Tab-separated table of C-alpha atoms in Angstrom:
chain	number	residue	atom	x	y	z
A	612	UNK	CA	-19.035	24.772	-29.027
A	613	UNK	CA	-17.188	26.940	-26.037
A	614	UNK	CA	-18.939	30.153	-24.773
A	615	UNK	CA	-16.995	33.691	-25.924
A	616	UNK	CA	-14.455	33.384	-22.831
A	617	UNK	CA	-13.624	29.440	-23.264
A	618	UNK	CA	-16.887	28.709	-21.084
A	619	UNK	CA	-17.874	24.702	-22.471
A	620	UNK	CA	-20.948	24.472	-24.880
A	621	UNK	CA	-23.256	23.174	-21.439
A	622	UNK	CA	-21.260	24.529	-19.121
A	623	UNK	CA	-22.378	27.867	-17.012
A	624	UNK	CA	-20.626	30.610	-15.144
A	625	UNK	CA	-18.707	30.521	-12.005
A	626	UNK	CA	-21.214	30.702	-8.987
A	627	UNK	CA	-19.440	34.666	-7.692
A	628	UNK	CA	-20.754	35.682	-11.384
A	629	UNK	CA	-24.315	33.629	-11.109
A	630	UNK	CA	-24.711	35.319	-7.761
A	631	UNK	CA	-24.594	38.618	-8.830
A	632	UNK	CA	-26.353	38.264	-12.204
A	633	UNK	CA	-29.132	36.467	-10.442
A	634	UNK	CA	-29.750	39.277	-7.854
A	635	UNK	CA	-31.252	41.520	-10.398
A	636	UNK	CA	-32.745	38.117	-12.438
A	637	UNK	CA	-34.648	37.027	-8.828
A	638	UNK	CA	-35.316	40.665	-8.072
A	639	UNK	CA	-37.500	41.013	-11.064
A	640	UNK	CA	-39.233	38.045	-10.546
A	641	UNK	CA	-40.661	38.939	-7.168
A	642	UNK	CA	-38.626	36.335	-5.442
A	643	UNK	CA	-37.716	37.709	-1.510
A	644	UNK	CA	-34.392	38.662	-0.315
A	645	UNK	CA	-34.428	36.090	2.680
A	646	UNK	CA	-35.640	33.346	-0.606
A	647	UNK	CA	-32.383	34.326	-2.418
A	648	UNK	CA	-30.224	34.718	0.598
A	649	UNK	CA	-30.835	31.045	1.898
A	650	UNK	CA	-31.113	29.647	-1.754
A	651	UNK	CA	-27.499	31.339	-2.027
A	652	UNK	CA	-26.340	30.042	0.909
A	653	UNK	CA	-27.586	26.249	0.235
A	654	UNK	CA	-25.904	26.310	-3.136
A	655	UNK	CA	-22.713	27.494	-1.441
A	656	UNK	CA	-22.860	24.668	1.324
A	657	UNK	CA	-23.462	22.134	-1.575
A	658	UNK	CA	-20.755	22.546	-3.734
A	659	UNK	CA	-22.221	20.798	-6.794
A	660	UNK	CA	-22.871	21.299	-10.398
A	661	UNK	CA	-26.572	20.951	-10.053
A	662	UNK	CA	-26.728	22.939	-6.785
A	663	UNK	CA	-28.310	26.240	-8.952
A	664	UNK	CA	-31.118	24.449	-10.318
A	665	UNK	CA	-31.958	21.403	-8.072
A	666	UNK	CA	-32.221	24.626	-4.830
A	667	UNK	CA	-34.276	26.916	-6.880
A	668	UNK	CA	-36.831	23.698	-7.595
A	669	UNK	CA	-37.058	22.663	-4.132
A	670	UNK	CA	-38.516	26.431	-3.896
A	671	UNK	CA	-40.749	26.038	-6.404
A	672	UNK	CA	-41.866	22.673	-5.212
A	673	UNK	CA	-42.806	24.429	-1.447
A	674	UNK	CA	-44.736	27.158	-3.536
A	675	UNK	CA	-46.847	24.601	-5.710
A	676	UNK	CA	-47.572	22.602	-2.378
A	677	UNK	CA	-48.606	25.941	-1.197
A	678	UNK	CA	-50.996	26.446	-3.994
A	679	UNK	CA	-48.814	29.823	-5.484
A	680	UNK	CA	-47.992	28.307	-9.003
A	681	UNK	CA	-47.011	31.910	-9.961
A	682	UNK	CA	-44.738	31.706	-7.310
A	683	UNK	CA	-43.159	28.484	-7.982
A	684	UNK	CA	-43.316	29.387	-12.096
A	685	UNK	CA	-40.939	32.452	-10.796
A	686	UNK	CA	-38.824	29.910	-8.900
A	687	UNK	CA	-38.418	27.226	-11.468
A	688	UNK	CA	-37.140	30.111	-13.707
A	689	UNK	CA	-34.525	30.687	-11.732
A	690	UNK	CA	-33.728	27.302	-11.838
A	691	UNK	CA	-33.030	27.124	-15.235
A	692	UNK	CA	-30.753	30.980	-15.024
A	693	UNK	CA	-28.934	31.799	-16.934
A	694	UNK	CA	-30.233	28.993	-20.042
A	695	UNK	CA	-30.673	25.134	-20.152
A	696	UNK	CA	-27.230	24.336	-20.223
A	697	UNK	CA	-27.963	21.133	-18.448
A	698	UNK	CA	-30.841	18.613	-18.263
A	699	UNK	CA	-31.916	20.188	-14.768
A	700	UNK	CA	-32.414	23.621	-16.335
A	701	UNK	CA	-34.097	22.661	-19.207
A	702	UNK	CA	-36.694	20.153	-16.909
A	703	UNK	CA	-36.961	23.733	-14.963
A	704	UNK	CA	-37.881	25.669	-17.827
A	705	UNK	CA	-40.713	22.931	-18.573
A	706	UNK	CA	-41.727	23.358	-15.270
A	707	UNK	CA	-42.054	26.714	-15.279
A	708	UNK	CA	-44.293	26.551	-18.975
A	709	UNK	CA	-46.449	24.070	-16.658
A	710	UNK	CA	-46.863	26.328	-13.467
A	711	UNK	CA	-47.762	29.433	-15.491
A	712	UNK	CA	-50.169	27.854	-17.575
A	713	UNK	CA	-52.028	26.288	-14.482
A	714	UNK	CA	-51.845	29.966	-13.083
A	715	UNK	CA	-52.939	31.405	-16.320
A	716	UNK	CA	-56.347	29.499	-16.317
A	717	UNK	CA	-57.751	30.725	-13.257
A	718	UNK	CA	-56.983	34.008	-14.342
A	719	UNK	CA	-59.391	34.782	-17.409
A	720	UNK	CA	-58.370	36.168	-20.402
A	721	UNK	CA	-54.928	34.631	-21.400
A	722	UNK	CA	-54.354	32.501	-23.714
A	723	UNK	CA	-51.199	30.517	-25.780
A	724	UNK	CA	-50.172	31.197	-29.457
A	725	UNK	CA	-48.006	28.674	-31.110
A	726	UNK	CA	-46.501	30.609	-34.241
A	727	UNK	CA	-44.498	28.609	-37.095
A	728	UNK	CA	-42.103	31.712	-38.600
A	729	UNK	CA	-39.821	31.062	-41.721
A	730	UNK	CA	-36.679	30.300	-39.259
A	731	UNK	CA	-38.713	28.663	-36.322
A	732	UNK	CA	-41.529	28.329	-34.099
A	733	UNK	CA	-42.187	30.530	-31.067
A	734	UNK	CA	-44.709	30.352	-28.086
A	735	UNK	CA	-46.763	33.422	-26.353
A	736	UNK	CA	-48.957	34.509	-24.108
A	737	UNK	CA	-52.118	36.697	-25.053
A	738	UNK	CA	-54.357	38.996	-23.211
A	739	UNK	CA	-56.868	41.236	-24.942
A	740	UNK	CA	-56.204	39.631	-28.192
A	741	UNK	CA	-59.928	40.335	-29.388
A	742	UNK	CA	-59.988	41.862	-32.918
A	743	UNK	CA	-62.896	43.694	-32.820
A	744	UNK	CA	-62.265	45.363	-29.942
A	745	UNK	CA	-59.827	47.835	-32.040
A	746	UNK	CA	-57.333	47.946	-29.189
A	747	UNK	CA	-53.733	49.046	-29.680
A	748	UNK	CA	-50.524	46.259	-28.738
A	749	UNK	CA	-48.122	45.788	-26.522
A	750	UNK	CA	-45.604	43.290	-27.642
A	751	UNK	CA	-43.384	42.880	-24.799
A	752	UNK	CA	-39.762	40.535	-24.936
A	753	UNK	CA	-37.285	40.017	-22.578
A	754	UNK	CA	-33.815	39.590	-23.344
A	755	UNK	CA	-31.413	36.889	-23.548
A	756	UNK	CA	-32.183	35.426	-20.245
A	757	UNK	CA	-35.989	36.289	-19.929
A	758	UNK	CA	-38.555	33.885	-20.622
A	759	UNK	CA	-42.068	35.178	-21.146
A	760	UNK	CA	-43.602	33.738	-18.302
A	761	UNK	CA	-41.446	36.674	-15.941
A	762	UNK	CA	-44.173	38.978	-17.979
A	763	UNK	CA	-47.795	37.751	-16.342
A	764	UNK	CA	-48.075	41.489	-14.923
A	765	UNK	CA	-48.448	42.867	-18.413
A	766	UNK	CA	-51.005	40.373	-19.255
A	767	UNK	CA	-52.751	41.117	-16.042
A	768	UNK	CA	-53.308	44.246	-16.856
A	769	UNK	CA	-53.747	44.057	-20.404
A	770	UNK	CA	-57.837	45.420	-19.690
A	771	UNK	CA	-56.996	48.263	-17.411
A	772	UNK	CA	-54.688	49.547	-19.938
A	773	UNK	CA	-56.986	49.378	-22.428
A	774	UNK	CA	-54.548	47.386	-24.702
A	775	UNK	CA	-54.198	43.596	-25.901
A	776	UNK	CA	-50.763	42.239	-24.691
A	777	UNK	CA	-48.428	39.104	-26.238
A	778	UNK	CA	-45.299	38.533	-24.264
A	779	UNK	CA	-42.553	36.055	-25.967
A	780	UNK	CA	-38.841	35.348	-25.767
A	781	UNK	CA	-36.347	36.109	-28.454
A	782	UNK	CA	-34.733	33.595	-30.552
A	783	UNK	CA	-33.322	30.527	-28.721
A	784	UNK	CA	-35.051	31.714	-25.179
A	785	UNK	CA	-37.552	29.580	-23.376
A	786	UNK	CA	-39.946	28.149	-26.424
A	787	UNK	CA	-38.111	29.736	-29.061
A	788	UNK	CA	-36.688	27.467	-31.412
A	789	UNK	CA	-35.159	30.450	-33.863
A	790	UNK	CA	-31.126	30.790	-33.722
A	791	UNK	CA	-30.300	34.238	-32.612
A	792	UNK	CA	-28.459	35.730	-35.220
A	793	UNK	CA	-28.845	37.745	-38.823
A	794	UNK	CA	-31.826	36.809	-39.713
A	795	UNK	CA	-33.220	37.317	-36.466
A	796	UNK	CA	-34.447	41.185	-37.397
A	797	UNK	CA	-36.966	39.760	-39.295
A	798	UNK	CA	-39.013	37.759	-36.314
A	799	UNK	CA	-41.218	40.905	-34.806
A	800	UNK	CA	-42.256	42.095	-38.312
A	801	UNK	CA	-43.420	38.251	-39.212
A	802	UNK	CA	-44.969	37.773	-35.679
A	803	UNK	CA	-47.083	40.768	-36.380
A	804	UNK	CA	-47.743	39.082	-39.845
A	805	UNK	CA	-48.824	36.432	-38.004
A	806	UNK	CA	-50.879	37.849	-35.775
A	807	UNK	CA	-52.560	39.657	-38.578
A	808	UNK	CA	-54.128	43.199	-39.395
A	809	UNK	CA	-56.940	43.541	-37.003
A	810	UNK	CA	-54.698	43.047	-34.463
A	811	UNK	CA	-52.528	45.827	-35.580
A	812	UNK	CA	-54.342	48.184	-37.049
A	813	UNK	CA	-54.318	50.135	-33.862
A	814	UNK	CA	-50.720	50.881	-33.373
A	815	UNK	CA	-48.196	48.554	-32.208
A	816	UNK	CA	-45.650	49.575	-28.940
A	817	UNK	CA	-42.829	47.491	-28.131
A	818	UNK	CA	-41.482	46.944	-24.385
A	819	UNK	CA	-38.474	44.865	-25.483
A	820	UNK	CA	-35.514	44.602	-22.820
A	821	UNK	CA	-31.684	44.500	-23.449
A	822	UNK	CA	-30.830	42.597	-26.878
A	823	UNK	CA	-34.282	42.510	-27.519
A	824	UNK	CA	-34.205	46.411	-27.822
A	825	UNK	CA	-31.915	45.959	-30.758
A	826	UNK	CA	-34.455	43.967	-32.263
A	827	UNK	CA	-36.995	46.211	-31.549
A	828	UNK	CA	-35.426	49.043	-32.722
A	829	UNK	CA	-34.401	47.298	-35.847
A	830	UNK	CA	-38.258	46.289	-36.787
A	831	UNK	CA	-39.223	49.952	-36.082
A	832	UNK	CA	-37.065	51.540	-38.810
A	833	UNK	CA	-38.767	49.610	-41.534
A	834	UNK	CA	-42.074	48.424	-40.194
A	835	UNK	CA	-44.887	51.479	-40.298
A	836	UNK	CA	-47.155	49.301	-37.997
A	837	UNK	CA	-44.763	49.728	-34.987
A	838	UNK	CA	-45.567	53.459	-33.189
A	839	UNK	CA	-43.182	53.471	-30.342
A	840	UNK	CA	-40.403	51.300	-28.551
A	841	UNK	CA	-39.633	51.137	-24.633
A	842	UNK	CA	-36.456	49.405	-23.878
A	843	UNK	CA	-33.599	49.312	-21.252
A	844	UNK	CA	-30.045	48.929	-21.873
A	845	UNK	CA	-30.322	48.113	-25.744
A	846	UNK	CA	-27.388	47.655	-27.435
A	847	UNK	CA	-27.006	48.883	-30.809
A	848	UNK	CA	-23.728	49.076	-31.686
A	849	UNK	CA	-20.392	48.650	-29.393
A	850	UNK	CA	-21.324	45.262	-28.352
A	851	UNK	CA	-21.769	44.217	-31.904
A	852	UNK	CA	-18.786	45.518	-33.619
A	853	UNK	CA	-16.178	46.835	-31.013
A	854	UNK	CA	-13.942	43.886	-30.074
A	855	UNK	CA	-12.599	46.119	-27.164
A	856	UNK	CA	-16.108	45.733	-26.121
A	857	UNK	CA	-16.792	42.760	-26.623
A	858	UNK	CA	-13.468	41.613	-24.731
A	859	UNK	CA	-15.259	43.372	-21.198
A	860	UNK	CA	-18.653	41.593	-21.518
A	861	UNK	CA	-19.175	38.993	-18.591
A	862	UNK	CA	-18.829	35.386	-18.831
A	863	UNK	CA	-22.434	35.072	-18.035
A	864	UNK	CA	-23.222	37.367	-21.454
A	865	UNK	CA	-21.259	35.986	-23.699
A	866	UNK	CA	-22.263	32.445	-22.576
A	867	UNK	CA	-25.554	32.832	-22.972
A	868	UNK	CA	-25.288	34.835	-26.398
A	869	UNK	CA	-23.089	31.786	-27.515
A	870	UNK	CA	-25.812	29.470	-26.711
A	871	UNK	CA	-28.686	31.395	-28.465
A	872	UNK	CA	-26.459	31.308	-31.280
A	873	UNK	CA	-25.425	28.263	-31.476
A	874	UNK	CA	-22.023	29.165	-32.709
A	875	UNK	CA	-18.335	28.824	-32.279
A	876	UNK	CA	-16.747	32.356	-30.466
A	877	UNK	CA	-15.202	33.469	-33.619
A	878	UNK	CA	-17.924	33.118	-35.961
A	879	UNK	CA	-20.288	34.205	-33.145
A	880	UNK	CA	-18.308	37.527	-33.086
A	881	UNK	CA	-18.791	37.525	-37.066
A	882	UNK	CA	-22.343	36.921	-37.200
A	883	UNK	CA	-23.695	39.558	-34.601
A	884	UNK	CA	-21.389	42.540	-35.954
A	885	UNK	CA	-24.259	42.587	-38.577
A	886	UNK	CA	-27.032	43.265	-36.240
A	887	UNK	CA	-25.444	46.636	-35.500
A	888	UNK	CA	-28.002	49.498	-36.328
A	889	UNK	CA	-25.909	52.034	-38.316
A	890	UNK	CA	-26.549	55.905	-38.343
A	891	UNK	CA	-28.954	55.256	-41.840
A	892	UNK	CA	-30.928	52.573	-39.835
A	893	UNK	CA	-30.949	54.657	-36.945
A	894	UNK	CA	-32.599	57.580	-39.152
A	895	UNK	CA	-35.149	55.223	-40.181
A	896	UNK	CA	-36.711	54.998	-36.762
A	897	UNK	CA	-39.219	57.819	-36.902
A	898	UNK	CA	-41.388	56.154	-34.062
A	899	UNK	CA	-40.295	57.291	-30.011
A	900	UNK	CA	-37.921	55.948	-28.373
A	901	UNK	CA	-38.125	55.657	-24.557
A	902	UNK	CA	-34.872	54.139	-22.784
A	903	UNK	CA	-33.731	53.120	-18.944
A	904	UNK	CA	-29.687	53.538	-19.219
A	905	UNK	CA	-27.726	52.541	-16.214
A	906	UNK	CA	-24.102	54.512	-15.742
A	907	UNK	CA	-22.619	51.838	-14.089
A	908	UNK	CA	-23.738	49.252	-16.871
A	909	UNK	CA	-20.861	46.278	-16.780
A	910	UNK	CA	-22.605	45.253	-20.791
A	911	UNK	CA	-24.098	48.700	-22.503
A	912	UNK	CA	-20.981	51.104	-22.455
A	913	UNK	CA	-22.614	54.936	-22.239
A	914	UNK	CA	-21.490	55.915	-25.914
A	915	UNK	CA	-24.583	53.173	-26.665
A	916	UNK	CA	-27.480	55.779	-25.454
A	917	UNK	CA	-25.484	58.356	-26.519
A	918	UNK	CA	-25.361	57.505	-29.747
A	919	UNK	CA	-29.374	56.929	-29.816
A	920	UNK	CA	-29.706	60.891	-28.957
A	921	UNK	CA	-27.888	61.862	-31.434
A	922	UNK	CA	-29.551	60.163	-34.313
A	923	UNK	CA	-32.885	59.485	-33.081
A	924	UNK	CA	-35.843	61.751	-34.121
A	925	UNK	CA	-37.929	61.317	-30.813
A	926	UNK	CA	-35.694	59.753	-28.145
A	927	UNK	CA	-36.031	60.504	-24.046
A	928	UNK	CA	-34.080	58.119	-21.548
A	929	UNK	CA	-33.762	58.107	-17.926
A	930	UNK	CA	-30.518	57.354	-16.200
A	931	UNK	CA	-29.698	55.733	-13.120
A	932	UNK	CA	-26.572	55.392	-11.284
A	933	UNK	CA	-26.736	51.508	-11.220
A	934	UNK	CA	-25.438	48.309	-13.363
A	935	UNK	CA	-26.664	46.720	-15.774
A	936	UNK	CA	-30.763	46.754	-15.797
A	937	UNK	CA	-30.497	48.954	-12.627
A	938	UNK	CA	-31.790	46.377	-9.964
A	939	UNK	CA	-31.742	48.546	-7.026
A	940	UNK	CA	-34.186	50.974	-9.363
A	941	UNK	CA	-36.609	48.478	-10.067
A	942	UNK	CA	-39.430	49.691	-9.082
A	943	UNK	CA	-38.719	53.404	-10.828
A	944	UNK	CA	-37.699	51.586	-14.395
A	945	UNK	CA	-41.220	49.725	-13.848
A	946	UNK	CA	-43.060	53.247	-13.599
A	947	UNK	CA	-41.146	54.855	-16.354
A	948	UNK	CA	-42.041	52.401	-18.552
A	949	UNK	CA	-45.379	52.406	-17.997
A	950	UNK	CA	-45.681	56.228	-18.105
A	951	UNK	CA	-44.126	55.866	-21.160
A	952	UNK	CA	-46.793	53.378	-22.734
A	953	UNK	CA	-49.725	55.002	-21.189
A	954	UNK	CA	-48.390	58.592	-22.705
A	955	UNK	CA	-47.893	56.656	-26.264
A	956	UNK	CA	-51.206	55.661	-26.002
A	957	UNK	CA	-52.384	59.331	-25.013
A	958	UNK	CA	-53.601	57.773	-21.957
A	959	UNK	CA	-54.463	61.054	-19.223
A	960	UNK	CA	-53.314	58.324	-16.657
A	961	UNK	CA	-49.721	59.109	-17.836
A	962	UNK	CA	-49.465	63.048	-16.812
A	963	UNK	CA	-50.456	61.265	-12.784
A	964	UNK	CA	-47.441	58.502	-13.505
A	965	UNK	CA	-44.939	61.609	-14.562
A	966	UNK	CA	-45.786	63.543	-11.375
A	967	UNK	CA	-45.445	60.428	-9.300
A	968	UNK	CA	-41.627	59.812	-11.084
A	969	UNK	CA	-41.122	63.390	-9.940
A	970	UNK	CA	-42.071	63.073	-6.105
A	971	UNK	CA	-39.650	59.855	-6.423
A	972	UNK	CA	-37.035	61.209	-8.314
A	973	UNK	CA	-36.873	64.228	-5.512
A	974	UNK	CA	-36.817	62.087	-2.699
A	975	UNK	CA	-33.783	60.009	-3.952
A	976	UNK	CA	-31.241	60.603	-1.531
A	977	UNK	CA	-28.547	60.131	-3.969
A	978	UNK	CA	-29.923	62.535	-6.871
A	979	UNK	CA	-29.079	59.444	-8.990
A	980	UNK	CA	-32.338	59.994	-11.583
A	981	UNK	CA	-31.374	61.688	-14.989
A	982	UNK	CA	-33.907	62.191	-17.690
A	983	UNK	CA	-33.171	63.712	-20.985
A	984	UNK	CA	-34.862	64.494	-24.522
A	985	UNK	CA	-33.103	64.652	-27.465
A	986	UNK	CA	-35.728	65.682	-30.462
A	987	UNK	CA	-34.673	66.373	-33.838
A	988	UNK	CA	-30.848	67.140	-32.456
A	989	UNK	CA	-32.225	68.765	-29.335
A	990	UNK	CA	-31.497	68.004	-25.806
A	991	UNK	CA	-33.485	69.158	-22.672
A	992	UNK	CA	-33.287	67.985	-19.023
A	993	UNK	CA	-35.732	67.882	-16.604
C-alpha cells in the first residue's frame, strides 16, 4: 500500500513536515519547548530513518529514570508520531501503554476496559465509571494521531467534574484494532452498548477531536443517548468528497488516514467519501454542537464550519486565527471546551469559565478570538 501522495505503506513524512506537525502534537502533550528544540535538533544532526523515534525514547528513558512515567508516557508518544510505521514506533507506542498504566495506579480511580466490538477490539481508560453513582459521561477521542493516553487530564478530573470519563482512540489508533472506514460510524453507539445503560442513563457528551468529530457527530444524529458534542476542526464533508480538497491535504494526513485504512489511495478516496454527513444527517443532530475552527487550517477548509451553522439546530464555535488545531491557542481551546462541558452539564462553574474566556479574549493583542451562535438559522456574535 502507498500513502495518498505516493508516501510507501511504512514509510513517514519528510522531517520539514514532521517538524511542524509535531509542534502542535508535543505542545499538547506538555512536552517543553527547549525538549522539542534539542530533540529537533538531534534528529537533524543524525540524519537517519529511526532518528524520530529512537530521540524521543531516549527522552522518555531520562523521565522514567527520573520517576515521571507521565512524562516519559508523553515522550514515548511522540516517538511513535505520526503512527507505527516502523518497528521503533510501534515498540514506542507499547511503551507508552506501559508508562501510563504504571502512572495510572498510583493515581486512584482509573481503570482499563478491553471491549470486543463487531469489527474489532478497542482499549480505554475509565474514571468515575461507578454505576450507581448516576453520573453523566464524557467520552473523549482523539483523532487520527492521538492515542488515549495524551487524555490522563480528563480522567484526573473525572471527580471534580462530577462526571465518569473513558478516553479511547479511533479505529486503527494506538489499541484499536478496527479499520477506519464505513463501518466505522457504528463504533461510539456499540461502545456505549458496551458499556451499558447505567452508565448512560445520565446523558452522554462527546469531546472527540478532528476525524473523530465526524464520528461523533455521526453517532449523535441517530443515537438519543448522546446530549452534546465538543470537537475541533471536524471534518464533515470537503475532505471526504471534494477531490480538490483532498489534493491540498498534507502528506502527513493522508499518510496516516491511509494507514488507519489500510487501503490503496484510490479506493481509500472511495471508501471515506461515504463518511460525509449530508444536510439530512446533519438535521438529525438535535444535540449542541460546540466547535474550535482555526482560519488558517492547512486540513478543515472554512466552508466545513460553515456548513455546520447552517444546518445545525444548536451550534456555537470559536475561531482562531491559527492552523490546524490552533497550537499557539492551546490553552484557550482547553478552556472553551471545558466551559462548554461544564455548561452542558448545567454546571454554575461554567458562567466563571465564560467570564474568564472573556478577560482572555480582550487581552489578545491580535483580536484573533471569534465566537458565534447559529440556532435554528440564527447567528449572533459575541
Amino acid at each position: 500500500m502507498t500513502g495518498t501522495t505516493g508516501t510507501p505503506a511504512g514509510a513517514t513524512p519528510p522531517l520539514a513536515e514532521l517538524a511542524g506537525f509535531a509542534a502542535l502534537h508535543a505542545k499538547a502533550l506538555g512536552i517543553t519547548r527547549t525538549e522539542l528544540r534539542q530533540g529537533l535538533a538531534a534528529i537533524r544532526r543524525d540524519g537517519t530513518p529511526d532518528a524520530w523515534p529512537r530521540t524521543w525514547n531516549r527522552l522518555a528513558a531520562h523521565h522514567q529514570r527520573a520517576d515521571r512515567p507521565l512524562h516519559a508516557c508523553r515522550a514515548h508518544v511522540l516517538a511513535r508520531f505520526p503512527y507505527p510505521a516502523d518497528e521503533h514506533r510501534r515498540a514506542a507506542g507499547d511503551l507508552a501503554v506501559r508508562a501510563f498504566d504504571t502512572w495510572r495506579r498510583s493515581h486512584g480511580d482509573i481503570r482499563r476496559l478491553e471491549l470486543t466490538l463487531s469489527s474489532g477490539t478497542l482499549t480505554a481508560w475509565a474514571a468515575g465509571l461507578e454505576p450507581r453513582a448516576g453520573r453523566p459521561l464524557l467520552l473523549v477521542m482523539g483523532g487520527i494521531i492521538s492515542v488515549k493516553e495524551q487524555w490522563a487530564p480528563f480522567l484526573a478530573a473525572a471527580r471534580r467534574l462530577g462526571v465518569a470519563v473513558v478516553v479511547t482512540e479511533m479505529p486503527g489508533v494506538g489499541e484499536n484494532t478496527h479499520r477506519y472506514g464505513p463501518h466505522s460510524v457504528e463504533m461510539i453507539p456499540e461502545l456505549l452498548d458496551e458499556l451499558g445503560a447505567a452508565h448512560c442513563a445520565a446523558g452522554v457528551q462527546l469531546v472527540a477531536l478532528s476525524f473523530a468529530g465526524q464520528l461523533a457527530l455521526s453517532a449523535a444524529a441517530e443515537d438519543p443517548r448522546i446530549t452534546a458534542v465538543h470537537t475541533v476542526g471536524a471534518p464533515t464533508d470537503g475532505i471526504f468528497r471534494d477531490p480538490a480538497v483532498w489534493a491540498t491535504l498534507p502528506r502527513t494526513t493522508t499518510a496516516t488516514l491511509a494507514h488507519l485504512a489500510q487501503r490503496e489511495p484510490p479506493q481509500l478516496e472511495k471508501e471515506l467519501a461515504t463518511l460525509a454527513l449530508d444536510e439530512q444527517a446533519l438535521a438529525r443532530v438535535r444535540v449542541p454542537v460546540r466547535y474550535v475552527a482555526s482560519r488558517r487550517d492547512e486540513i478543515i477548509p472554512r466552508r466545513e464550519w460553515e456548513r455546520l451553522a447552517e444546518h445545525l439546530p444548536d451550534f456555537t464555535w470559536v475561531e482562531f486565527d491559527d492552523v490546524h488545531g490552533s497550537p499557539a491557542h492551546l490553552a484557550d481551546t482547553r478552556l472553551w471546551l471545558l466551559h462548554g462541558v461544564l455548561d452542558a452539564l448545567g454546571d454554575r462553574r461554567a458562567r466563571a469559565l465564560a467570564a474568564l474566556l472573556a478577560v482572555r479574549g480582550r487581552a489578545d493583542r491580535g483580536g484573533t478570538t471569534r465566537t458565534r451562535a447559529a440556532h435554528h438559522g440564527e447567528r449572533s456574535r459575541t
